[in-house]
Amino acid sequence: MTQEEMQGALKLRLGVQDGAQDALIAAYLSDAGAQIIALSGREKVIAELENAQVRLAAVLYAKRGAEGETQRQEGDVSRTFENIPDDIRAEIGAYRVCHT
């Protein structure tokens, strides 16, 4: 997937229809890519993990304003945040390489 295709896929997931947030969306894709590289031990995000990168970027985007929080409670409403959801972490783990 090209960078433009990933941005388009992320915009679709987020319901963003214009280009006003393109720089923000690119930044979240970059952050997600960096996390995938760190977890997988690879030098770059491989094609098999591009969908996971888009999904992780959507998670990061949804957490805007709650960076660094693990839990928030306001009145009777309690929210718990995961850094990386288990399904995405498992997908990345399947492509992890070990360095010796």
mmCIF file with all atom_site columns, C-alpha atoms in Angstrom:
data_model
loop_
_atom_site.group_PDB
_atom_site.id
_atom_site.type_symbol
_atom_site.label_atom_id
_atom_site.label_alt_id
_atom_site.label_comp_id
_atom_site.label_asym_id
_atom_site.label_entity_id
_atom_site.label_seq_id
_atom_site.pdbx_PDB_ins_code
_atom_site.Cartn_x
_atom_site.Cartn_y
_atom_site.Cartn_z
_atom_site.occupancy
_atom_site.B_iso_or_equiv
_atom_site.pdbx_formal_charge
_atom_site.auth_seq_id
_atom_site.auth_comp_id
_atom_site.auth_asym_id
_atom_site.auth_atom_id
_atom_site.pdbx_PDB_model_num
ATOM 1   C CA . MET A 1 1   ? 0.000   0.000   0.000  1.00 0.00 ? 1   MET A CA 1
ATOM 2   C CA . THR A 1 2   ? 1.308   3.455   -0.779 1.00 0.00 ? 2   THR A CA 1
ATOM 3   C CA . GLN A 1 3   ? 1.375   6.218   1.830  1.00 0.00 ? 3   GLN A CA 1
ATOM 4   C CA . GLU A 1 4   ? -1.570  7.869   0.059  1.00 0.00 ? 4   GLU A CA 1
ATOM 5   C CA . GLU A 1 5   ? -3.542  4.610   0.127  1.00 0.00 ? 5   GLU A CA 1
ATOM 6   C CA . MET A 1 6   ? -2.869  4.186   3.850  1.00 0.00 ? 6   MET A CA 1
ATOM 7   C CA . GLN A 1 7   ? -3.929  7.785   4.491  1.00 0.00 ? 7   GLN A CA 1
ATOM 8   C CA . GLY A 1 8   ? -7.099  7.157   2.477  1.00 0.00 ? 8   GLY A CA 1
ATOM 9   C CA . ALA A 1 9   ? -7.842  3.967   4.424  1.00 0.00 ? 9   ALA A CA 1
ATOM 10  C CA . LEU A 1 10  ? -7.303  5.770   7.733  1.00 0.00 ? 10  LEU A CA 1
ATOM 11  C CA . LYS A 1 11  ? -9.473  8.714   6.678  1.00 0.00 ? 11  LYS A CA 1
ATOM 12  C CA . LEU A 1 12  ? -12.231 6.266   5.729  1.00 0.00 ? 12  LEU A CA 1
ATOM 13  C CA . ARG A 1 13  ? -12.046 4.579   9.158  1.00 0.00 ? 13  ARG A CA 1
ATOM 14  C CA . LEU A 1 14  ? -12.124 7.963   10.903 1.00 0.00 ? 14  LEU A CA 1
ATOM 15  C CA . GLY A 1 15  ? -14.865 9.474   8.761  1.00 0.00 ? 15  GLY A CA 1
ATOM 16  C CA . VAL A 1 16  ? -12.582 12.295  7.606  1.00 0.00 ? 16  VAL A CA 1
ATOM 17  C CA . GLN A 1 17  ? -13.677 13.515  4.183  1.00 0.00 ? 17  GLN A CA 1
ATOM 18  C CA . ASP A 1 18  ? -11.472 16.512  3.451  1.00 0.00 ? 18  ASP A CA 1
ATOM 19  C CA . GLY A 1 19  ? -7.751  17.178  3.472  1.00 0.00 ? 19  GLY A CA 1
ATOM 20  C CA . ALA A 1 20  ? -7.754  19.474  6.507  1.00 0.00 ? 20  ALA A CA 1
ATOM 21  C CA . GLN A 1 21  ? -6.274  16.772  8.761  1.00 0.00 ? 21  GLN A CA 1
ATOM 22  C CA . ASP A 1 22  ? -3.854  15.183  6.283  1.00 0.00 ? 22  ASP A CA 1
ATOM 23  C CA . ALA A 1 23  ? -0.749  16.242  8.235  1.00 0.00 ? 23  ALA A CA 1
ATOM 24  C CA . LEU A 1 24  ? -2.221  14.896  11.492 1.00 0.00 ? 24  LEU A CA 1
ATOM 25  C CA . ILE A 1 25  ? -3.212  11.632  9.823  1.00 0.00 ? 25  ILE A CA 1
ATOM 26  C CA . ALA A 1 26  ? 0.279   11.265  8.332  1.00 0.00 ? 26  ALA A CA 1
ATOM 27  C CA . ALA A 1 27  ? 1.787   11.874  11.781 1.00 0.00 ? 27  ALA A CA 1
ATOM 28  C CA . TYR A 1 28  ? -0.358  9.146   13.375 1.00 0.00 ? 28  TYR A CA 1
ATOM 29  C CA . LEU A 1 29  ? 0.551   6.720   10.587 1.00 0.00 ? 29  LEU A CA 1
ATOM 30  C CA . SER A 1 30  ? 4.211   7.521   11.198 1.00 0.00 ? 30  SER A CA 1
ATOM 31  C CA . ASP A 1 31  ? 3.835   6.993   14.958 1.00 0.00 ? 31  ASP A CA 1
ATOM 32  C CA . ALA A 1 32  ? 2.051   3.689   14.377 1.00 0.00 ? 32  ALA A CA 1
ATOM 33  C CA . GLY A 1 33  ? 4.789   2.617   11.974 1.00 0.00 ? 33  GLY A CA 1
ATOM 34  C CA . ALA A 1 34  ? 7.476   3.434   14.529 1.00 0.00 ? 34  ALA A CA 1
ATOM 35  C CA . GLN A 1 35  ? 5.693   1.340   17.162 1.00 0.00 ? 35  GLN A CA 1
ATOM 36  C CA . ILE A 1 36  ? 5.357   -1.582  14.747 1.00 0.00 ? 36  ILE A CA 1
ATOM 37  C CA . ILE A 1 37  ? 9.060   -1.386  13.860 1.00 0.00 ? 37  ILE A CA 1
ATOM 38  C CA . ALA A 1 38  ? 9.998   -1.349  17.553 1.00 0.00 ? 38  ALA A CA 1
ATOM 39  C CA . LEU A 1 39  ? 7.767   -4.326  18.369 1.00 0.00 ? 39  LEU A CA 1
ATOM 40  C CA . SER A 1 40  ? 8.586   -6.397  15.300 1.00 0.00 ? 40  SER A CA 1
ATOM 41  C CA . GLY A 1 41  ? 12.343  -5.871  15.300 1.00 0.00 ? 41  GLY A CA 1
ATOM 42  C CA . ARG A 1 42  ? 12.209  -5.093  11.600 1.00 0.00 ? 42  ARG A CA 1
ATOM 43  C CA . GLU A 1 43  ? 13.862  -2.206  9.791  1.00 0.00 ? 43  GLU A CA 1
ATOM 44  C CA . LYS A 1 44  ? 10.595  -1.074  8.180  1.00 0.00 ? 44  LYS A CA 1
ATOM 45  C CA . VAL A 1 45  ? 6.900   -1.884  8.171  1.00 0.00 ? 45  VAL A CA 1
ATOM 46  C CA . ILE A 1 46  ? 6.429   -4.832  5.833  1.00 0.00 ? 46  ILE A CA 1
ATOM 47  C CA . ALA A 1 47  ? 3.422   -5.078  3.512  1.00 0.00 ? 47  ALA A CA 1
ATOM 48  C CA . GLU A 1 48  ? 1.792   -7.721  5.734  1.00 0.00 ? 48  GLU A CA 1
ATOM 49  C CA . LEU A 1 49  ? 1.658   -5.217  8.621  1.00 0.00 ? 49  LEU A CA 1
ATOM 50  C CA . GLU A 1 50  ? 0.385   -2.167  6.720  1.00 0.00 ? 50  GLU A CA 1
ATOM 51  C CA . ASN A 1 51  ? -3.232  -2.902  7.655  1.00 0.00 ? 51  ASN A CA 1
ATOM 52  C CA . ALA A 1 52  ? -2.168  -3.203  11.298 1.00 0.00 ? 52  ALA A CA 1
ATOM 53  C CA . GLN A 1 53  ? -0.418  0.164   10.919 1.00 0.00 ? 53  GLN A CA 1
ATOM 54  C CA . VAL A 1 54  ? -3.646  1.792   9.694  1.00 0.00 ? 54  VAL A CA 1
ATOM 55  C CA . ARG A 1 55  ? -5.663  0.186   12.514 1.00 0.00 ? 55  ARG A CA 1
ATOM 56  C CA . LEU A 1 56  ? -3.083  1.230   15.130 1.00 0.00 ? 56  LEU A CA 1
ATOM 57  C CA . ALA A 1 57  ? -3.043  4.772   13.745 1.00 0.00 ? 57  ALA A CA 1
ATOM 58  C CA . ALA A 1 58  ? -6.842  4.850   14.170 1.00 0.00 ? 58  ALA A CA 1
ATOM 59  C CA . VAL A 1 59  ? -6.417  3.800   17.815 1.00 0.00 ? 59  VAL A CA 1
ATOM 60  C CA . LEU A 1 60  ? -3.811  6.506   18.374 1.00 0.00 ? 60  LEU A CA 1
ATOM 61  C CA . TYR A 1 61  ? -6.049  9.093   16.705 1.00 0.00 ? 61  TYR A CA 1
ATOM 62  C CA . ALA A 1 62  ? -8.970  8.087   18.927 1.00 0.00 ? 62  ALA A CA 1
ATOM 63  C CA . LYS A 1 63  ? -6.800  8.600   22.025 1.00 0.00 ? 63  LYS A CA 1
ATOM 64  C CA . ARG A 1 64  ? -6.028  12.244  21.174 1.00 0.00 ? 64  ARG A CA 1
ATOM 65  C CA . GLY A 1 65  ? -6.186  14.278  24.350 1.00 0.00 ? 65  GLY A CA 1
ATOM 66  C CA . ALA A 1 66  ? -5.714  11.201  26.519 1.00 0.00 ? 66  ALA A CA 1
ATOM 67  C CA . GLU A 1 67  ? -2.049  10.566  25.745 1.00 0.00 ? 67  GLU A CA 1
ATOM 68  C CA . GLY A 1 68  ? -0.269  8.992   28.684 1.00 0.00 ? 68  GLY A CA 1
ATOM 69  C CA . GLU A 1 69  ? -3.478  8.044   30.466 1.00 0.00 ? 69  GLU A CA 1
ATOM 70  C CA . THR A 1 70  ? -4.302  4.455   31.296 1.00 0.00 ? 70  THR A CA 1
ATOM 71  C CA . GLN A 1 71  ? -7.666  5.135   32.916 1.00 0.00 ? 71  GLN A CA 1
ATOM 72  C CA . ARG A 1 72  ? -10.089 8.025   33.274 1.00 0.00 ? 72  ARG A CA 1
ATOM 73  C CA . GLN A 1 73  ? -13.190 8.346   35.412 1.00 0.00 ? 73  GLN A CA 1
ATOM 74  C CA . GLU A 1 74  ? -15.710 11.156  35.146 1.00 0.00 ? 74  GLU A CA 1
ATOM 75  C CA . GLY A 1 75  ? -18.726 10.686  37.353 1.00 0.00 ? 75  GLY A CA 1
ATOM 76  C CA . ASP A 1 76  ? -20.190 7.263   36.661 1.00 0.00 ? 76  ASP A CA 1
ATOM 77  C CA . VAL A 1 77  ? -18.264 6.848   33.412 1.00 0.00 ? 77  VAL A CA 1
ATOM 78  C CA . SER A 1 78  ? -14.946 4.994   33.527 1.00 0.00 ? 78  SER A CA 1
ATOM 79  C CA . ARG A 1 79  ? -12.655 4.429   30.544 1.00 0.00 ? 79  ARG A CA 1
ATOM 80  C CA . THR A 1 80  ? -9.581  2.226   30.374 1.00 0.00 ? 80  THR A CA 1
ATOM 81  C CA . PHE A 1 81  ? -7.014  2.735   27.621 1.00 0.00 ? 81  PHE A CA 1
ATOM 82  C CA . GLU A 1 82  ? -4.759  0.128   26.034 1.00 0.00 ? 82  GLU A CA 1
ATOM 83  C CA . ASN A 1 83  ? -1.490  1.185   24.450 1.00 0.00 ? 83  ASN A CA 1
ATOM 84  C CA . ILE A 1 84  ? -1.836  -1.355  21.659 1.00 0.00 ? 84  ILE A CA 1
ATOM 85  C CA . PRO A 1 85  ? -4.946  -3.554  21.495 1.00 0.00 ? 85  PRO A CA 1
ATOM 86  C CA . ASP A 1 86  ? -4.288  -7.273  21.883 1.00 0.00 ? 86  ASP A CA 1
ATOM 87  C CA . ASP A 1 87  ? -5.414  -8.179  18.353 1.00 0.00 ? 87  ASP A CA 1
ATOM 88  C CA . ILE A 1 88  ? -2.994  -5.698  16.770 1.00 0.00 ? 88  ILE A CA 1
ATOM 89  C CA . ARG A 1 89  ? -0.176  -6.712  19.133 1.00 0.00 ? 89  ARG A CA 1
ATOM 90  C CA . ALA A 1 90  ? -0.727  -10.397 18.207 1.00 0.00 ? 90  ALA A CA 1
ATOM 91  C CA . GLU A 1 91  ? -0.648  -9.578  14.491 1.00 0.00 ? 91  GLU A CA 1
ATOM 92  C CA . ILE A 1 92  ? 2.629   -7.679  14.894 1.00 0.00 ? 92  ILE A CA 1
ATOM 93  C CA . GLY A 1 93  ? 4.041   -10.504 17.029 1.00 0.00 ? 93  GLY A CA 1
ATOM 94  C CA . ALA A 1 94  ? 3.412   -12.990 14.236 1.00 0.00 ? 94  ALA A CA 1
ATOM 95  C CA . TYR A 1 95  ? 5.940   -11.092 12.077 1.00 0.00 ? 95  TYR A CA 1
ATOM 96  C CA . ARG A 1 96  ? 8.508   -10.412 14.807 1.00 0.00 ? 96  ARG A CA 1
ATOM 97  C CA . VAL A 1 97  ? 12.115  -11.171 13.969 1.00 0.00 ? 97  VAL A CA 1
ATOM 98  C CA . CYS A 1 98  ? 14.824  -11.990 16.471 1.00 0.00 ? 98  CYS A CA 1
ATOM 99  C CA . HIS A 1 99  ? 18.267  -10.466 16.248 1.00 0.00 ? 99  HIS A CA 1
ATOM 100 C CA . THR A 1 100 ? 21.298  -12.342 17.487 1.00 0.00 ? 100 THR A CA 1
#
